[in-house]
Amino acid sequence: MSPLLKEIRHNPMLWLLAFVPVVFVAAKLKPEAHTVLFVLSVLAIVPLAALLSHATESVAAKTGDAAGGLLNATLGNLTELVIALAALRAGQYVLVKASIAGAIVTNTLFVLGMSFLLGGLKHHVQEYNRVSARMQAGLLFLATVALMIPSAAGTAGAPEAAAFTQKLSVGLAVLLIVAYGLGMLFSLKTHRELFASAEHADEGEAPWPLGLALGTLVGVTVLVALVSEIFVESVQKAAEAFGMTPAFIGFIVVALVGGAAEMASAFSGARKNRLDLSVGIALGSASQIALFVAPVLVLLSYVIGPTPMDLYIWPGAVVMVLISTLTAALVTNNGRSAWFVGVLVLMVYLIFAMTLYLLPPRG
Amino acid sequence: MSPLLKEIRHNPMLWLLAFVPVVFVAAKLKPEAHTVLFVLSVLAIVPLAALLSHATESVAAKTGDAAGGLLNATLGNLTELVIALAALRAGQYVLVKASIAGAIVTNTLFVLGMSFLLGGLKHHVQEYNRVSARMQAGLLFLATVALMIPSAAGTAGAPEAAAFTQKLSVGLAVLLIVAYGLGMLFSLKTHRELFASAEHADEGEAPWPLGLALGTLVGVTVLVALVSEIFVESVQKAAEAFGMTPAFIGFIVVALVGGAAEMASAFSGARKNRLDLSVGIALGSASQIALFVAPVLVLLSYVIGPTPMDLYIWPGAVVMVLISTLTAALVTNNGRSAWFVGVLVLMVYLIFAMTLYLLPPRG
Amino acid sequence: MSPLLKEIRHNPMLWLLAFVPVVFVAAKLKPEAHTVLFVLSVLAIVPLAALLSHATESVAAKTGDAAGGLLNATLGNLTELVIALAALRAGQYVLVKASIAGAIVTNTLFVLGMSFLLGGLKHHVQEYNRVSARMQAGLLFLATVALMIPSAAGTAGAPEAAAFTQKLSVGLAVLLIVAYGLGMLFSLKTHRELFASAEHADEGEAPWPLGLALGTLVGVTVLVALVSEIFVESVQKAAEAFGMTPAFIGFIVVALVGGAAEMASAFSGARKNRLDLSVGIALGSASQIALFVAPVLVLLSYVIGPTPMDLYIWPGAVVMVLISTLTAALVTNNGRSAWFVGVLVLMVYLIFAMTLYLLPPRG
């Protein structure tokens, strides 16, 4: 257990692990203190997500390139997946969809923009692998088209329309997972030399032994799942107490909580002039959530949800996802960056966050 | 007649010519067997379109560069034009518009994507003339804007709005034809050196003698026109029999039937690593249909249609055309391709085809 | 006063200054002759705008690079600002918003397209600084997102929605001004070397002495303000008399009148193969109006308007601004131009102008 303890001692974010037992005790003693439980569960999820991310990378480093890439590509957003599964089981489909759309927007705008800004404040002009960025932007564009279609086509409230949206969503989910799988085949196997400079991304930290990594992976996933249930139960009531709209909570807060660990890696990569790493985390997470996590949730809803979930998303959220994808595509077009590019991207994020914050509850 | 017979013997697609007499006999004997007539007319149009395409290219090769380019640019989609004219005369404006939008989408997504995929499976990375691709994408973008405007502006059902849409459509048709003409002036005359590598596109097959080519052009056009009438009469009823929506038939089936011959050339070009040819066919056909065939149909509707036809297109179709154009613009931006680019483009096409297939009839 | 008189003698546009006293006399004698007053005020504003533009540049040339750039960036569209202020004081918010959207569209499409066309007719292929064009396109994209949001979110007519739109508009205005300021910091200070070739833009004309320039700046601004009031009062009635829709007047006529002087510079720059100057004027003016003039008007409406003005813009206008921005982004992507690029951009403008001209008054 020594590398794990060493890691905890060196990484202040992991000191928040103390909140994990606290949140369980609090949930037992005061199940109706929603605001307190919400804050405690947020504080507990952040360090667990960091551990999960480190464990996944360690297993990936041990299993070799292709299998490791596959593992990272499927488990890289395990925290988001587990939180969404808790909400799915509770039948909170609005929260699930808001957090999916929010995670895409947050990664493509906030993580990308902040990386450009933080990196640009230290380095005059930064370059990165545009082939990789363009491919992620292409995958995101495909997912955006898939998310637009049910909103554009299934407007009528008739039962016929609902059945159509449901069938369509399953078909779209399968197409997206196939596209994601072929994308991995392309970037990890047939054309991996084009994605070269992103390779040394994992150098940063010494990987854990395989046993510890696997144990952490399983144990922490269980903990995240338990804390997520408290989080999902408390989030609605807490939002009201804070005067926040549910849209703001789902879109902004959940996405920031679930992705905190990866953001830390992306920002530190940008400061070290390794923008390939930052862009890879930002756009890679976004496309993974859009093409893997979201479709898996649609398919899993047939097994674990109270009713099947479709891919229909509130049109305003579709517009935000579309604008985010276009912004990422325009901005990563030439593989160069300076601080003002980060400002532009962050400004788009601020516009969205402000709109969602001001939105009247039943607007 | 020997080169024509030789061509028929060597090209298995032309053996389908046997269906041309069959469809005429069947239409006489069983005019109410819509499903059979639909299938027979499809099987008859495909080889006629191939002959038409070869005859046009042969005439173009004989008449020299500028005149030949002009001929190819105006008669290159003669099959689509003749089918649409048959539907226009029958007053089936919904079918006309669906097949126009469908031909744009099919060429920019299916033909382009399949060319990238087939070429990419054989060649690791392929390059092509991006100046030419960018110009076609620009023309397509202009046409998309023109198609959006009547849908965006003329929503009201008032008679005033109808008159407005009608006047606007004539104006837009004239603007598009002028833009298309100026585009030919640019690419064939003033800046032809920029489009150089597309030049050796016609090398492939030995051209026919001029007399044979002209005779084939006239004779086959008449045959296509006659078969098209049977096709247009039977398509609606056949669609119901197959359980397909009219939108799916117009968008997907008609477009694939009308463009089968060109698709064969585009795919074989991609396999031979002559992606300039494939991209030229895909985007060139799309922009020709959008900027020449569609406006000509609007203007001709004043002469041969029962009532004038406008450019108003069902908003869902406008969204599909817009997404197709954006996809083509993003994908052809850097003049390089690999197999996964083809997958991405084809996936967008599959999403559209699946949506149209599942769409409830009155959705 | 000699340089001013010399300028007037050499520049035929300035002979129109004779209309300045004429319009004041006419407004006193025949205040109800709206059509005549409209025409006279247009003829008087054009030369005043030219003087204002020259005076601003002269002051900028004297005050050194950073301060001069700042001055140009804030006063470069002083005419548009003064006209809009007159309309704001009169409570004509529809006209204000139409002229803002129209100025963005006119600059990005008409001025840019005409520069490409006029330059391209003289020079085979022209190159320009794409870094500068991309940055302006990025700023425009941000402003377009900001203008879309109130239209997309605030559809309901409830008083709650109005309060939301109002608060959102103030927030958006502040964000846009901050982004504009940071953009100036980036292009004038931290990364000015990237924008180098736009530097020798001011060489063209000999600057006036500082006293004359400052005096002209103040005096002419007052004259523009007085003429603008006559213009704003007469425009609505005159539009009816000419059979033009208010949308056409606000979008097309006001934008062309306010920007006439800058257009002359942009077009002459393009003919002299200094396309950096032309692209800078076209996209620079558009982004200045979108990120500086429009937000300042929203904030000033709290001080001088009868009621606060929001940023909600008629959805059709938002679509036009969005298409204009996308067109500019696609077209300036590679820093090269030929005459046909100009044709494409102008065609998009013609489509918009024709639509607005044909639009039924209450459509």
mmCIF file of C-alpha atoms in Angstrom, chain A residues 130-131 134-135 138-139 141-142 145-146 148-149 152-153 155-156 160-161 164 167-172 175-176 178-180 182-186 190-191 193-194 326 329 333, chain B residues 120 123-125 316 319-320 323-324 326-327 329-334 336-341 343-348 350-352 354-363:
data_model
loop_
_atom_site.group_PDB
_atom_site.id
_atom_site.type_symbol
_atom_site.label_atom_id
_atom_site.label_comp_id
_atom_site.label_asym_id
_atom_site.label_seq_id
_atom_site.Cartn_x
_atom_site.Cartn_y
_atom_site.Cartn_z
ATOM 1 C CA ARG A 130 -3.410 18.986 -35.265
ATOM 2 C CA VAL A 131 -4.132 15.572 -36.802
ATOM 3 C CA ARG A 134 -8.943 17.278 -36.033
ATOM 4 C CA MET A 135 -9.908 13.654 -35.579
ATOM 5 C CA GLY A 138 -14.569 15.090 -36.376
ATOM 6 C CA LEU A 139 -15.866 12.501 -33.901
ATOM 7 C CA PHE A 141 -19.107 16.665 -34.994
ATOM 8 C CA LEU A 142 -20.576 13.234 -35.759
ATOM 9 C CA VAL A 145 -25.264 15.470 -35.590
ATOM 10 C CA ALA A 146 -26.574 12.360 -33.833
ATOM 11 C CA MET A 148 -29.409 17.010 -33.094
ATOM 12 C CA ILE A 149 -31.528 14.531 -35.026
ATOM 13 C CA ALA A 152 -35.000 18.147 -34.920
ATOM 14 C CA ALA A 153 -37.238 15.267 -35.978
ATOM 15 C CA THR A 155 -41.020 17.387 -32.003
ATOM 16 C CA ALA A 156 -44.569 16.060 -31.915
ATOM 17 C CA GLU A 160 -46.097 7.543 -32.463
ATOM 18 C CA ALA A 161 -43.340 10.170 -32.201
ATOM 19 C CA PHE A 164 -39.917 6.743 -33.327
ATOM 20 C CA LYS A 167 -36.099 3.318 -32.048
ATOM 21 C CA LEU A 168 -33.993 6.096 -33.536
ATOM 22 C CA SER A 169 -32.051 6.526 -30.279
ATOM 23 C CA VAL A 170 -31.096 2.859 -30.138
ATOM 24 C CA GLY A 171 -29.947 2.994 -33.777
ATOM 25 C CA LEU A 172 -27.944 6.158 -33.159
ATOM 26 C CA LEU A 175 -23.790 3.814 -34.836
ATOM 27 C CA LEU A 176 -21.911 6.032 -32.377
ATOM 28 C CA VAL A 178 -19.268 1.571 -33.894
ATOM 29 C CA ALA A 179 -17.767 4.904 -34.989
ATOM 30 C CA TYR A 180 -15.949 5.201 -31.670
ATOM 31 C CA LEU A 182 -13.384 2.296 -35.574
ATOM 32 C CA GLY A 183 -11.807 5.546 -34.391
ATOM 33 C CA MET A 184 -9.764 3.604 -31.842
ATOM 34 C CA LEU A 185 -8.741 1.087 -34.511
ATOM 35 C CA PHE A 186 -7.579 4.025 -36.643
ATOM 36 C CA THR A 190 -3.716 1.396 -38.608
ATOM 37 C CA HIS A 191 -2.551 5.051 -38.524
ATOM 38 C CA GLU A 193 2.135 7.086 -36.451
ATOM 39 C CA LEU A 194 -0.017 10.154 -37.228
ATOM 40 C CA LEU A 326 -17.862 24.300 -33.993
ATOM 41 C CA ALA A 329 -13.188 22.679 -34.802
ATOM 42 C CA ASN A 333 -7.762 23.945 -37.135
ATOM 43 C CA GLY B 120 -8.233 4.493 -47.948
ATOM 44 C CA HIS B 123 -3.812 3.412 -49.920
ATOM 45 C CA HIS B 124 -2.522 4.514 -46.505
ATOM 46 C CA VAL B 125 -2.935 8.278 -46.978
ATOM 47 C CA GLY B 316 -35.600 18.840 -41.897
ATOM 48 C CA VAL B 319 -30.869 20.851 -41.983
ATOM 49 C CA MET B 320 -29.577 17.709 -43.719
ATOM 50 C CA ILE B 323 -24.937 19.441 -42.295
ATOM 51 C CA SER B 324 -23.782 17.698 -45.500
ATOM 52 C CA LEU B 326 -20.517 21.606 -43.459
ATOM 53 C CA THR B 327 -19.217 18.029 -43.354
ATOM 54 C CA ALA B 329 -16.225 21.697 -46.067
ATOM 55 C CA LEU B 330 -14.597 20.458 -42.846
ATOM 56 C CA VAL B 331 -13.402 17.179 -44.352
ATOM 57 C CA THR B 332 -11.911 18.505 -47.601
ATOM 58 C CA ASN B 333 -10.194 21.377 -45.837
ATOM 59 C CA ASN B 334 -6.658 20.002 -45.992
ATOM 60 C CA ARG B 336 -5.613 14.639 -47.383
ATOM 61 C CA SER B 337 -7.647 11.561 -46.607
ATOM 62 C CA ALA B 338 -7.453 8.171 -44.878
ATOM 63 C CA TRP B 339 -10.043 5.445 -44.444
ATOM 64 C CA PHE B 340 -11.447 6.776 -41.189
ATOM 65 C CA VAL B 341 -12.385 10.089 -42.824
ATOM 66 C CA VAL B 343 -16.134 6.268 -42.107
ATOM 67 C CA LEU B 344 -16.970 9.588 -40.440
ATOM 68 C CA VAL B 345 -18.663 10.951 -43.578
ATOM 69 C CA LEU B 346 -20.564 7.706 -44.206
ATOM 70 C CA MET B 347 -21.748 7.647 -40.589
ATOM 71 C CA VAL B 348 -23.411 11.043 -41.069
ATOM 72 C CA LEU B 350 -26.227 6.510 -42.235
ATOM 73 C CA ILE B 351 -27.699 8.693 -39.483
ATOM 74 C CA PHE B 352 -29.780 10.534 -42.101
ATOM 75 C CA MET B 354 -31.843 5.674 -40.701
ATOM 76 C CA THR B 355 -33.830 8.702 -39.550
ATOM 77 C CA LEU B 356 -35.701 8.926 -42.861
ATOM 78 C CA TYR B 357 -36.363 5.187 -42.841
ATOM 79 C CA LEU B 358 -37.795 5.237 -39.296
ATOM 80 C CA LEU B 359 -39.708 8.512 -39.705
ATOM 81 C CA PRO B 360 -43.445 7.894 -39.205
ATOM 82 C CA PRO B 361 -45.306 8.669 -42.497
ATOM 83 C CA ARG B 362 -47.042 11.762 -41.168
ATOM 84 C CA GLY B 363 -44.303 12.768 -38.647
#
